CSV table of C-alpha atoms and ligand atoms in Angstrom, one decimal:
chain,number,residue,atom,x,y,z
A,270,MET,CA,-13.8,20.0,-3.6
A,271,LEU,CA,-11.7,16.8,-2.9
A,272,HIS,CA,-9.4,17.7,-5.7
A,273,ARG,CA,-8.4,20.9,-3.9
A,274,LEU,CA,-7.0,19.2,-0.8
A,275,THR,CA,-3.3,18.9,-0.1
A,276,ILE,CA,-1.7,15.5,0.2
A,277,THR,CA,-1.6,16.0,3.9
A,278,GLY,CA,-5.3,16.8,4.0
A,279,LEU,CA,-6.1,13.9,1.7
A,280,ALA,CA,-4.0,11.4,3.7
A,281,GLY,CA,-5.8,12.2,6.9
A,282,ARG,CA,-9.2,11.5,5.2
A,283,LEU,CA,-7.9,8.3,3.5
A,284,ALA,CA,-6.6,7.0,6.9
A,285,SER,CA,-10.0,7.7,8.6
A,286,GLY,CA,-11.9,6.1,5.8
A,287,GLU,CA,-13.8,9.3,5.1
A,288,VAL,CA,-12.8,9.1,1.5
A,289,SER,CA,-11.4,6.2,-0.6
A,290,ALA,CA,-8.4,6.2,-3.0
A,291,THR,CA,-10.9,5.7,-5.8
A,292,ASP,CA,-12.8,8.9,-4.7
A,293,ALA,CA,-9.5,10.8,-4.7
A,294,LEU,CA,-8.6,9.5,-8.2
A,295,GLU,CA,-12.1,10.2,-9.5
A,296,ALA,CA,-11.9,13.7,-8.2
A,297,CYS,CA,-8.7,14.3,-10.2
A,298,LEU,CA,-10.2,12.7,-13.3
A,299,ALA,CA,-13.3,14.8,-13.0
A,300,GLN,CA,-11.2,17.9,-12.7
A,301,VAL,CA,-9.1,16.8,-15.7
A,302,ASP,CA,-12.4,16.4,-17.7
A,303,ARG,CA,-13.5,19.9,-16.5
A,304,VAL,CA,-10.4,21.9,-17.2
A,305,ASP,CA,-7.7,20.1,-19.2
A,306,GLY,CA,-9.4,20.9,-22.5
A,307,GLU,CA,-8.2,24.4,-21.7
A,308,VAL,CA,-5.0,23.8,-19.7
A,309,LYS,CA,-3.7,20.9,-21.8
A,310,ALA,CA,-1.3,19.7,-19.2
A,311,PHE,CA,-1.7,15.9,-20.0
A,312,LEU,CA,-0.3,14.2,-23.1
A,313,SER,CA,-2.0,11.0,-22.3
A,314,MET,CA,-3.7,9.1,-19.5
A,315,ASP,CA,-4.3,5.4,-18.7
A,316,ARG,CA,-7.5,5.6,-16.6
A,317,GLU,CA,-8.0,2.0,-16.4
A,318,ASP,CA,-4.6,1.3,-15.0
A,319,ALA,CA,-5.0,4.2,-12.6
A,320,ARG,CA,-8.4,2.9,-11.4
A,321,ARG,CA,-6.9,-0.6,-10.8
A,322,GLN,CA,-4.1,1.0,-8.7
A,323,ALA,CA,-6.7,3.0,-6.7
A,324,ARG,CA,-8.8,-0.2,-6.0
A,325,GLU,CA,-5.6,-1.9,-4.8
A,326,ALA,CA,-4.9,1.0,-2.6
A,327,ASP,CA,-8.4,0.8,-1.2
A,328,VAL,CA,-7.9,-2.8,-0.2
A,329,GLU,CA,-4.6,-1.8,1.6
A,330,LEU,CA,-6.3,1.2,3.2
A,331,ALA,CA,-9.1,-1.0,4.6
A,332,ALA,CA,-6.5,-3.3,6.0
A,333,GLY,CA,-4.9,-0.4,7.8
A,334,ARG,CA,-1.6,-0.4,5.8
A,335,GLY,CA,-1.3,3.3,5.3
A,336,GLY,CA,1.1,5.6,7.1
A,337,GLY,CA,4.6,4.6,8.2
A,338,THR,CA,6.4,3.5,5.1
A,339,ARG,CA,3.4,4.1,2.8
A,340,PRO,CA,2.7,7.7,3.4
A,341,LEU,CA,1.3,8.2,-0.1
A,342,LEU,CA,-1.0,5.3,-0.1
A,343,GLY,CA,-4.0,6.2,-2.4
A,344,VAL,CA,-2.6,9.6,-3.4
A,345,PRO,CA,-3.0,10.4,-7.1
A,346,ILE,CA,0.3,11.7,-8.6
A,347,ALA,CA,1.2,12.3,-12.2
A,348,LEU,CA,4.6,12.2,-14.1
A,349,LYS,CA,6.4,14.4,-16.5
A,350,ASP,CA,6.8,12.6,-19.9
A,351,VAL,CA,10.5,12.1,-19.3
A,352,LEU,CA,10.2,9.5,-16.5
A,353,CYS,CA,10.0,5.8,-17.3
A,354,HIS,CA,6.8,4.1,-16.0
A,355,ARG,CA,6.7,0.4,-16.9
A,356,GLY,CA,4.0,-0.4,-19.5
A,357,GLN,CA,3.3,3.3,-20.1
A,358,PRO,CA,4.5,5.6,-23.0
A,359,VAL,CA,7.5,7.7,-22.5
A,360,GLY,CA,8.0,10.3,-25.2
A,361,CYS,CA,9.7,13.4,-23.8
A,362,ALA,CA,7.0,15.3,-25.8
A,363,SER,CA,9.0,14.3,-29.0
A,364,ARG,CA,8.0,12.8,-32.2
A,365,ILE,CA,11.1,10.7,-32.2
A,366,LEU,CA,9.8,8.6,-29.3
A,367,GLU,CA,6.3,8.2,-30.7
A,368,GLY,CA,4.9,4.8,-29.7
A,369,TYR,CA,7.7,3.9,-27.3
A,370,VAL,CA,6.6,2.2,-24.2
A,371,SER,CA,8.8,2.0,-21.0
A,372,PRO,CA,10.1,-1.5,-20.3
A,373,TYR,CA,10.9,-0.6,-16.7
A,374,ASP,CA,10.2,1.7,-13.9
A,375,ALA,CA,12.4,4.7,-13.0
A,376,THR,CA,13.7,4.4,-9.5
A,377,VAL,CA,11.5,7.4,-8.4
A,378,VAL,CA,8.5,5.6,-10.0
A,379,ALA,CA,9.3,2.4,-8.1
A,380,ARG,CA,9.7,4.4,-4.9
A,381,LEU,CA,6.4,6.2,-5.4
A,382,LYS,CA,4.7,2.9,-6.0
A,383,ALA,CA,6.4,1.5,-2.8
A,384,ALA,CA,5.0,4.5,-0.9
A,385,GLY,CA,1.5,3.7,-2.2
A,386,ALA,CA,1.0,6.4,-4.8
A,387,VAL,CA,-1.6,6.0,-7.6
A,388,LEU,CA,0.3,7.0,-10.8
A,389,PHE,CA,-1.8,8.4,-13.6
A,390,GLY,CA,-1.1,10.5,-16.7
A,391,ARG,CA,1.9,11.7,-18.7
A,392,LEU,CA,2.5,15.5,-18.5
A,393,ASN,CA,3.5,17.8,-21.3
A,394,MET,CA,6.9,19.4,-21.4
A,395,ASP,CA,9.3,21.1,-23.8
A,396,GLU,CA,10.7,18.4,-26.1
A,397,PHE,CA,13.5,16.6,-24.2
A,398,ALA,CA,13.2,19.3,-21.4
A,399,MET,CA,14.7,22.0,-23.6
A,400,GLY,CA,12.8,25.1,-23.1
A,401,SER,CA,11.1,27.4,-20.6
A,402,SER,CA,7.4,27.5,-21.8
A,403,THR,CA,6.3,24.1,-23.2
A,404,GLU,CA,6.1,25.8,-26.6
A,405,ASN,CA,8.8,23.3,-27.7
A,406,SER,CA,6.6,20.4,-27.1
A,407,ALA,CA,6.1,18.5,-30.4
A,408,TYR,CA,2.3,18.2,-29.5
A,409,TRP,CA,0.9,21.4,-28.0
A,410,THR,CA,1.6,24.2,-25.6
A,411,THR,CA,0.2,23.8,-22.1
A,412,LEU,CA,-1.5,27.0,-20.8
A,413,ASN,CA,-1.3,28.7,-17.5
A,414,PRO,CA,-4.3,28.0,-15.2
A,415,TRP,CA,-4.1,31.6,-13.9
A,416,ASP,CA,-4.4,33.0,-17.5
A,417,THR,CA,-4.7,30.8,-20.5
A,418,ALA,CA,-3.3,33.4,-22.8
A,419,ARG,CA,0.1,32.7,-21.0
A,420,ILE,CA,2.6,29.9,-20.8
A,421,PRO,CA,2.9,27.8,-17.7
A,422,GLY,CA,6.8,27.9,-17.8
A,423,GLY,CA,9.0,25.0,-18.7
A,424,SER,CA,10.3,22.6,-19.3
A,425,SER,CA,8.1,20.9,-16.7
A,426,GLY,CA,5.1,23.2,-17.6
A,427,GLY,CA,2.5,20.3,-17.6
A,428,CYS,CA,3.7,19.4,-14.0
A,429,ALA,CA,3.2,22.9,-12.7
A,430,ALA,CA,-0.1,23.5,-14.6
A,431,ALA,CA,-1.6,20.2,-13.4
A,432,VAL,CA,-0.9,21.1,-9.7
A,433,ALA,CA,-2.1,24.7,-10.1
A,434,ALA,CA,-5.3,23.4,-11.8
A,435,ASN,CA,-5.8,20.9,-9.0
A,436,GLU,CA,-5.7,18.0,-11.5
A,437,ALA,CA,-3.2,16.1,-9.4
A,438,PHE,CA,-2.2,16.2,-5.8
A,439,ALA,CA,1.5,16.3,-6.8
A,440,THR,CA,3.5,15.8,-9.9
A,441,ILE,CA,7.1,14.8,-10.5
A,442,GLY,CA,9.3,16.7,-12.9
A,443,SER,CA,13.0,17.3,-13.8
A,444,ASP,CA,15.2,20.4,-13.4
A,445,THR,CA,18.4,20.8,-15.5
A,446,GLY,CA,18.5,24.6,-15.5
A,447,GLY,CA,15.4,25.7,-13.7
A,448,SER,CA,12.7,23.5,-15.1
A,449,ILE,CA,11.0,22.7,-11.8
A,450,ARG,CA,11.4,26.1,-10.0
A,451,GLN,CA,10.6,28.3,-13.0
A,452,PRO,CA,7.2,26.7,-13.9
A,453,ALA,CA,6.4,26.3,-10.2
A,454,ALA,CA,6.9,30.1,-9.7
A,455,LEU,CA,4.9,31.0,-12.8
A,456,CYS,CA,2.0,28.7,-11.8
A,457,GLY,CA,2.0,29.5,-8.1
A,458,CYS,CA,3.0,26.1,-6.7
A,459,VAL,CA,5.9,24.8,-4.6
A,460,GLY,CA,8.7,23.2,-6.7
A,461,LEU,CA,11.9,21.7,-5.4
A,462,LYS,CA,15.2,20.9,-7.2
A,463,PRO,CA,17.0,18.6,-4.9
A,464,THR,CA,20.8,18.5,-4.5
A,465,TYR,CA,22.5,16.8,-7.4
A,466,GLY,CA,22.6,13.1,-6.4
A,467,ARG,CA,19.9,13.3,-3.7
A,468,VAL,CA,17.2,11.6,-6.0
A,469,SER,CA,18.2,8.8,-8.4
A,470,ARG,CA,18.2,9.6,-12.1
A,471,HIS,CA,17.8,6.0,-13.2
A,472,GLY,CA,14.9,5.9,-15.6
A,473,LEU,CA,14.9,9.7,-16.3
A,474,VAL,CA,15.6,10.2,-20.0
A,475,ALA,CA,18.8,12.1,-19.8
A,476,PHE,CA,19.2,15.7,-21.1
A,477,ALA,CA,22.4,17.0,-19.4
A,478,SER,CA,23.5,14.3,-17.0
A,479,SER,CA,25.7,16.5,-14.8
A,480,LEU,CA,22.8,18.9,-14.2
A,481,ASP,CA,19.6,16.8,-14.3
A,482,GLN,CA,17.7,16.2,-11.1
A,483,ILE,CA,14.2,15.0,-10.4
A,484,GLY,CA,11.9,16.7,-8.0
A,485,PRO,CA,8.3,17.4,-6.8
A,486,PHE,CA,5.7,19.9,-7.6
A,487,THR,CA,3.1,20.3,-4.7
A,488,LYS,CA,0.6,22.7,-3.3
A,489,THR,CA,2.5,23.2,0.0
A,490,VAL,CA,5.9,22.9,1.5
A,491,GLY,CA,4.8,20.2,3.8
A,492,ASP,CA,3.6,18.0,0.8
A,493,ALA,CA,7.0,18.6,-0.8
A,494,ALA,CA,8.8,17.2,2.3
A,495,LEU,CA,6.4,14.2,2.2
A,496,VAL,CA,7.2,13.4,-1.4
A,497,MET,CA,10.9,14.0,-1.0
A,498,GLU,CA,11.0,11.4,1.9
A,499,ALA,CA,9.5,8.9,-0.5
A,500,ILE,CA,11.8,9.5,-3.6
A,501,SER,CA,15.2,10.4,-2.1
A,502,GLY,CA,18.1,8.2,-1.2
A,503,HIS,CA,20.9,6.1,-2.6
A,504,ASP,CA,20.4,4.0,-5.6
A,505,PRO,CA,23.1,1.6,-7.0
A,506,LEU,CA,21.6,2.0,-10.4
A,507,ASP,CA,22.7,5.7,-10.6
A,508,SER,CA,26.4,6.0,-10.0
A,509,THR,CA,26.0,9.7,-9.2
A,510,SER,CA,23.4,9.1,-6.5
A,511,LEU,CA,24.7,10.0,-3.0
A,512,ASP,CA,25.0,7.4,-0.4
A,513,GLU,CA,23.7,9.6,2.4
A,514,PRO,CA,20.9,9.0,4.8
A,515,VAL,CA,17.6,10.7,4.0
A,516,PRO,CA,16.5,13.0,6.8
A,517,ARG,CA,12.9,12.9,8.0
A,518,TYR,CA,12.1,16.1,6.1
A,519,ARG,CA,8.7,16.5,7.7
A,520,GLU,CA,10.4,16.9,11.1
A,521,ALA,CA,12.3,19.9,9.7
A,522,LEU,CA,8.9,21.7,9.4
A,523,GLY,CA,9.1,23.8,12.6
A,524,GLY,CA,7.2,26.8,13.8
A,525,ALA,CA,7.1,30.3,12.4
A,526,SER,CA,10.2,31.6,14.0
A,527,LEU,CA,13.4,32.0,12.0
A,528,LYS,CA,15.5,33.4,14.8
A,529,GLY,CA,19.1,32.5,14.2
A,530,VAL,CA,18.7,31.8,10.5
A,531,LYS,CA,21.0,33.8,8.3
A,532,LEU,CA,19.8,34.6,4.8
A,533,GLY,CA,21.6,36.1,1.8
A,534,VAL,CA,20.4,38.3,-1.0
A,535,VAL,CA,22.5,38.3,-4.1
A,536,LYS,CA,24.2,41.5,-4.9
A,537,GLU,CA,24.5,40.6,-8.6
A,538,PHE,CA,20.8,39.6,-8.9
A,539,GLN,CA,19.5,43.2,-8.4
A,540,LEU,CA,19.1,43.7,-12.1
A,541,GLY,CA,17.6,46.3,-14.3
A,542,GLY,CA,15.0,44.8,-16.5
A,543,MET,CA,13.3,43.1,-13.6
A,544,ASP,CA,9.5,43.3,-13.7
A,545,PRO,CA,8.7,46.0,-11.0
A,546,GLU,CA,5.8,44.0,-9.5
A,547,VAL,CA,8.0,40.8,-9.2
A,548,ASP,CA,10.6,42.9,-7.7
A,549,ALA,CA,8.2,44.4,-5.2
A,550,ALA,CA,6.7,41.0,-4.2
A,551,PHE,CA,10.3,39.7,-3.7
A,552,ARG,CA,11.3,42.6,-1.5
A,553,ALA,CA,8.2,42.3,0.6
A,554,ALA,CA,8.9,38.5,1.0
A,555,VAL,CA,12.4,39.3,2.2
A,556,ARG,CA,11.1,41.8,4.7
A,557,HIS,CA,8.6,39.2,5.9
A,558,LEU,CA,11.4,36.7,6.5
A,559,GLU,CA,13.2,39.4,8.5
A,560,GLY,CA,10.0,39.9,10.4
A,561,LEU,CA,10.1,36.2,11.4
A,562,GLY,CA,13.5,36.7,12.9
A,563,ALA,CA,15.9,35.9,10.0
A,564,ALA,CA,19.0,38.0,9.6
A,565,VAL,CA,19.4,39.2,6.0
A,566,ARG,CA,22.6,40.3,4.5
A,567,GLU,CA,24.1,40.7,1.1
A,568,VAL,CA,26.2,38.0,-0.5
A,569,SER,CA,28.1,38.1,-3.7
A,570,LEU,CA,28.1,35.5,-6.5
A,571,PRO,CA,30.5,37.3,-8.7
A,572,HIS,CA,30.6,34.8,-11.6
A,573,SER,CA,26.8,34.4,-11.8
A,574,GLU,CA,26.7,36.8,-14.8
A,575,HIS,CA,28.4,34.0,-16.8
A,576,ALA,CA,26.0,31.3,-15.6
A,577,ALA,CA,23.6,31.4,-18.6
A,578,ALA,CA,26.5,31.4,-21.1
A,579,THR,CA,28.2,28.5,-19.2
A,580,TYR,CA,25.0,26.5,-19.0
A,581,TYR,CA,24.3,27.0,-22.8
A,582,ILE,CA,27.7,25.4,-23.5
A,583,ILE,CA,27.6,22.5,-21.0
A,584,ALA,CA,23.9,21.5,-21.3
A,585,PRO,CA,24.0,21.3,-25.2
A,586,ALA,CA,27.4,19.5,-25.1
A,587,GLU,CA,25.9,16.8,-22.8
A,588,ALA,CA,22.6,16.7,-24.7
A,589,SER,CA,24.4,16.1,-28.0
A,590,ALA,CA,26.0,13.0,-26.5
A,591,ASN,CA,22.9,11.8,-24.7
A,592,LEU,CA,20.6,12.2,-27.7
A,593,ALA,CA,23.0,10.2,-30.0
A,594,ARG,CA,21.0,7.1,-28.8
A,595,PHE,CA,18.0,8.2,-30.8
A,596,ASP,CA,19.3,6.7,-34.0
A,597,GLY,CA,16.2,5.1,-35.5
A,598,VAL,CA,17.4,1.7,-34.6
A,599,ARG,CA,17.0,1.4,-30.8
A,600,TYR,CA,14.0,3.5,-29.8
A,601,GLY,CA,10.7,4.7,-31.0
A,602,ARG,CA,10.3,6.0,-34.5
A,603,ARG,CA,12.2,4.9,-37.6
A,604,MET,CA,12.3,6.3,-41.1
A,605,GLU,CA,13.5,4.0,-43.9
A,606,GLY,CA,16.9,4.7,-45.6
A,607,VAL,CA,19.1,2.8,-48.1
A,608,ASP,CA,21.8,2.6,-45.5
A,609,ALA,CA,22.5,3.3,-41.8
A,610,PHE,CA,23.5,6.9,-42.5
A,611,GLU,CA,20.3,7.7,-44.4
A,612,LEU,CA,18.2,5.9,-41.9
A,613,ASN,CA,19.8,7.8,-39.0
A,614,SER,CA,19.7,11.2,-40.6
A,615,LYS,CA,16.1,10.9,-41.9
A,616,THR,CA,14.9,9.6,-38.5
A,617,ARG,CA,16.6,12.5,-36.6
A,618,GLY,CA,15.6,15.0,-39.2
A,619,ALA,CA,12.0,14.1,-39.0
A,620,GLY,CA,11.9,13.2,-35.3
A,621,PHE,CA,13.5,16.1,-33.6
A,622,GLY,CA,12.0,19.6,-33.3
A,623,PRO,CA,14.0,22.8,-34.1
A,624,GLU,CA,15.1,23.6,-30.5
A,625,VAL,CA,16.5,20.1,-30.1
A,626,LYS,CA,18.3,20.3,-33.3
A,627,ARG,CA,19.7,23.7,-32.3
A,628,ARG,CA,21.1,22.2,-29.1
A,629,VAL,CA,22.5,19.1,-30.8
A,630,ILE,CA,24.3,21.3,-33.3
A,631,LEU,CA,25.6,23.7,-30.6
A,632,GLY,CA,26.7,20.8,-28.4
A,633,THR,CA,28.5,19.1,-31.3
A,634,TYR,CA,30.2,22.4,-32.2
A,635,VAL,CA,31.5,23.2,-28.7
A,636,LEU,CA,32.9,19.6,-28.3
A,637,SER,CA,34.5,19.5,-31.8
A,638,SER,CA,38.3,19.4,-32.0
A,639,GLY,CA,39.7,22.9,-32.2
A,640,TYR,CA,36.8,24.4,-30.2
A,641,TYR,CA,36.7,22.0,-27.3
A,642,ASP,CA,39.3,23.9,-25.3
A,643,ALA,CA,37.9,27.3,-26.2
A,644,TYR,CA,34.3,26.6,-25.3
A,645,TYR,CA,33.7,23.3,-23.4
A,646,LEU,CA,36.9,23.3,-21.2
A,647,ARG,CA,36.5,27.0,-20.5
A,648,ALA,CA,32.9,26.5,-19.5
A,649,GLN,CA,33.9,23.8,-17.1
A,650,LYS,CA,36.4,26.2,-15.5
A,651,VAL,CA,33.7,28.9,-15.1
A,652,ARG,CA,31.5,26.3,-13.6
A,653,ALA,CA,34.1,25.6,-11.0
A,654,LEU,CA,34.2,29.3,-10.2
A,655,ILE,CA,30.4,29.5,-9.9
A,656,ARG,CA,30.5,26.5,-7.5
A,657,GLY,CA,33.2,28.3,-5.5
A,658,ASP,CA,31.0,31.4,-5.3
A,659,PHE,CA,28.3,29.4,-3.6
A,660,GLU,CA,30.7,27.7,-1.3
A,661,ARG,CA,31.9,31.0,0.0
A,662,ALA,CA,28.4,32.4,0.3
A,663,PHE,CA,27.3,29.4,2.3
A,664,GLY,CA,30.1,30.1,4.6
A,665,GLU,CA,28.3,33.3,5.5
A,666,VAL,CA,24.6,32.4,5.3
A,667,ASP,CA,22.3,29.4,5.8
A,668,ALA,CA,20.3,30.0,2.6
A,669,ILE,CA,20.2,32.5,-0.3
A,670,VAL,CA,16.9,34.1,-1.3
A,671,THR,CA,16.2,35.4,-4.8
A,672,PRO,CA,13.2,36.0,-7.1
A,673,THR,CA,12.7,32.7,-9.0
A,674,THR,CA,12.2,34.5,-12.4
A,675,PRO,CA,12.7,38.0,-13.5
A,676,THR,CA,9.1,38.3,-14.9
A,677,PRO,CA,5.7,36.7,-14.3
A,678,ALA,CA,4.3,34.2,-16.9
A,679,PHE,CA,4.7,35.7,-20.4
A,680,LYS,CA,2.2,35.4,-23.3
A,681,VAL,CA,2.2,32.4,-25.6
A,682,GLY,CA,4.3,33.3,-28.6
A,683,GLU,CA,6.0,36.3,-26.9
A,684,LYS,CA,9.5,34.8,-26.8
A,685,ALA,CA,9.1,31.8,-29.0
A,686,SER,CA,10.9,33.3,-31.9
A,687,ASP,CA,13.8,34.6,-29.8
A,688,PRO,CA,15.8,31.8,-28.2
A,689,LEU,CA,18.0,34.3,-26.4
A,690,GLN,CA,15.1,36.0,-24.6
A,691,MET,CA,13.8,32.5,-23.7
A,692,TYR,CA,17.2,31.5,-22.3
A,693,LEU,CA,17.2,34.7,-20.1
A,694,SER,CA,14.1,33.7,-18.3
A,695,ASP,CA,16.2,31.1,-16.4
A,696,ILE,CA,18.8,33.6,-15.2
A,697,PHE,CA,18.2,33.1,-11.5
A,698,THR,CA,17.7,29.4,-11.5
A,699,ILE,CA,20.6,28.1,-13.7
A,700,SER,CA,23.6,28.6,-11.4
A,701,CYS,CA,22.1,26.3,-8.8
A,702,ASN,CA,22.3,23.4,-11.3
A,703,LEU,CA,25.9,24.3,-12.3
A,704,ALA,CA,26.8,24.4,-8.6
A,705,GLY,CA,24.8,21.2,-7.7
A,706,ASN,CA,23.1,22.5,-4.6
A,707,CYS,CA,19.4,22.5,-3.9
A,708,GLY,CA,16.8,25.1,-4.7
A,709,MET,CA,13.1,25.6,-4.1
A,710,SER,CA,10.4,28.0,-5.3
A,711,VAL,CA,7.5,29.0,-3.2
A,712,PRO,CA,4.6,31.3,-4.0
A,713,CYS,CA,5.3,34.9,-2.6
A,714,GLY,CA,2.7,37.1,-4.2
A,715,PHE,CA,0.8,38.2,-7.3
A,716,THR,CA,1.0,40.8,-9.9
A,717,ARG,CA,-2.0,43.0,-10.0
A,718,SER,CA,-3.5,43.1,-13.5
A,719,PRO,CA,-3.5,40.5,-14.8
A,720,ARG,CA,-3.3,38.6,-11.6
A,721,LEU,CA,-0.3,36.2,-11.9
A,722,PRO,CA,1.7,34.3,-9.4
A,723,VAL,CA,5.2,35.3,-8.3
A,724,GLY,CA,7.7,32.9,-6.8
A,725,MET,CA,10.5,33.3,-4.4
A,726,GLN,CA,13.6,31.0,-4.7
A,727,LEU,CA,15.4,29.6,-1.7
A,728,LEU,CA,18.9,28.2,-2.5
A,729,GLY,CA,20.5,25.9,0.0
A,730,ARG,CA,23.8,24.1,0.6
A,731,PRO,CA,24.4,20.7,-0.9
A,732,LEU,CA,22.1,18.3,1.0
A,733,GLY,CA,20.5,21.4,2.8
A,734,GLU,CA,17.0,20.4,1.8
A,735,ALA,CA,15.9,20.2,5.5
A,736,GLU,CA,17.0,23.8,6.1
A,737,LEU,CA,15.0,25.0,2.9
A,738,PHE,CA,11.9,23.1,4.2
A,739,ARG,CA,12.2,24.8,7.6
A,740,ILE,CA,12.5,28.3,6.1
A,741,ALA,CA,9.9,27.8,3.4
A,742,HIS,CA,7.4,26.3,5.9
A,743,ALA,CA,7.9,29.2,8.3
A,744,TYR,CA,7.1,31.6,5.4
A,745,GLU,CA,4.1,29.6,4.2
A,746,GLN,CA,2.7,29.3,7.8
A,747,THR,CA,2.6,33.1,8.1
A,748,THR,CA,1.4,34.0,4.5
A,749,ALA,CA,-1.7,33.0,2.5
A,750,TRP,CA,-0.3,33.0,-1.1
A,751,HIS,CA,-0.4,29.3,-1.3
A,752,ARG,CA,-4.1,29.1,-0.5
A,753,GLU,CA,-5.1,31.2,-3.5
A,754,VAL,CA,-6.8,29.0,-6.2
A,755,ALA,CA,-6.3,29.6,-9.9
A,756,PRO,CA,-9.4,30.4,-12.0
A,757,LEU,CA,-9.1,26.9,-13.5
A,758,GLY,CA,-8.1,25.2,-10.2
B,1796,LIG,N1,15.1,26.3,-19.8
B,1796,LIG,C1,16.3,25.6,-19.7
B,1796,LIG,C2,16.7,25.0,-21.0
B,1796,LIG,O1,16.0,25.2,-21.9
B,1796,LIG,C3,16.3,24.6,-18.6
B,1796,LIG,C4,15.6,23.4,-18.9
B,1796,LIG,C5,15.5,22.4,-17.8
B,1796,LIG,O2,15.8,22.7,-16.7
B,1796,LIG,N2,15.3,21.2,-18.3
B,1796,LIG,O3,17.7,24.2,-21.1
């Protein structure tokens, strides 16, 4: 049952010598062997390299070098296929990067190594992080450990499924428009999108650079705080990284009282079309937070109805520029052509899947002369209004609480042929990326039949992660949702 421990639980046993880093890794690998044929969270895994890291961690543990600056010493953690890990493949679940190996470590990877983590495995995702279900992966769809007829969410679906299936103690993903919080909610784990600039993006393959952030998937709020302490902080290699001190997030984890905390529920998020069981679980969670002493009031985000439209202009615009680098010359796969144009178009034609092509075309269109002002510039203005809404709301409350998603995990294939339906599954998560503040999803209940996890989203001020940890931890301490284990967990 070692694989079912939290990081905090494992760290205690590693420190006392009760278990070794090798034991912890082998427990994950055995669980992968048991369930990943069904869950399909991992694209690849370098077991030899992981075992070498675990042996090195065991030497360090024996020498008493855990704790302090090495809080993750010996803890197995896996990465979304969008993060560079030196000597390992990085493919963004795309054919265009087939065979490409990272020449360097992303800053988060370097920081995880410095904190002692044992890094293993590449996790499935929607191609270039474009999607909400992993169905856009060029390889296969990852399945939800709670019900394998259903998707795990996306784009970081492999990250969420691996944690829910207890195949890894934590995973690291990216969130451009909900890609950490949405899959965390649908798989019943904790997922945090940090404030824009809190975690370095150096070594993250860019999707939409003004929205992308890296963050953790964990089994508990406390574990998320632990991982965040390790990966946050200024990095001169990312010019958008904030030069602000990293709080000791674990110290923000207080008791169960939320006296004095002001929470907002969003007037505009009370939609028709919400799944009634998700809605009921969310309302019960809000009442629970009130019971812990929080004062709940309504706040207004009047421009949020335009968030999805704004996002689907800005994100594709930035993606079309970022993905121009995959030209058949510099990275990964290359198709032959008689000249540069043919080489380039054949490579991109064969290498990108349909959703990526749709986004590149959309992005190129909204940036083209004659349309730039009507679409891109206008979207930037709406983005400023959305940010203003949040600033006003955070003048009134400490955090905002919403459902993470309007429905529980949907069936494989249910929305795959309707991009608009798929885009709408991110309706509650997108505005946080446009505004740049932080957001977290925590388990807050289950639907009845089938039994599927429901997530509650907490949105905080820019650099308000500590506040989110406090609220989420109080909620977690007094509820048992996070202790439920998926049938494949
Ligand atoms: N589902 C959204 C999209 O398709 C968000 C993806 C993400 O956050 N990477 O763009």
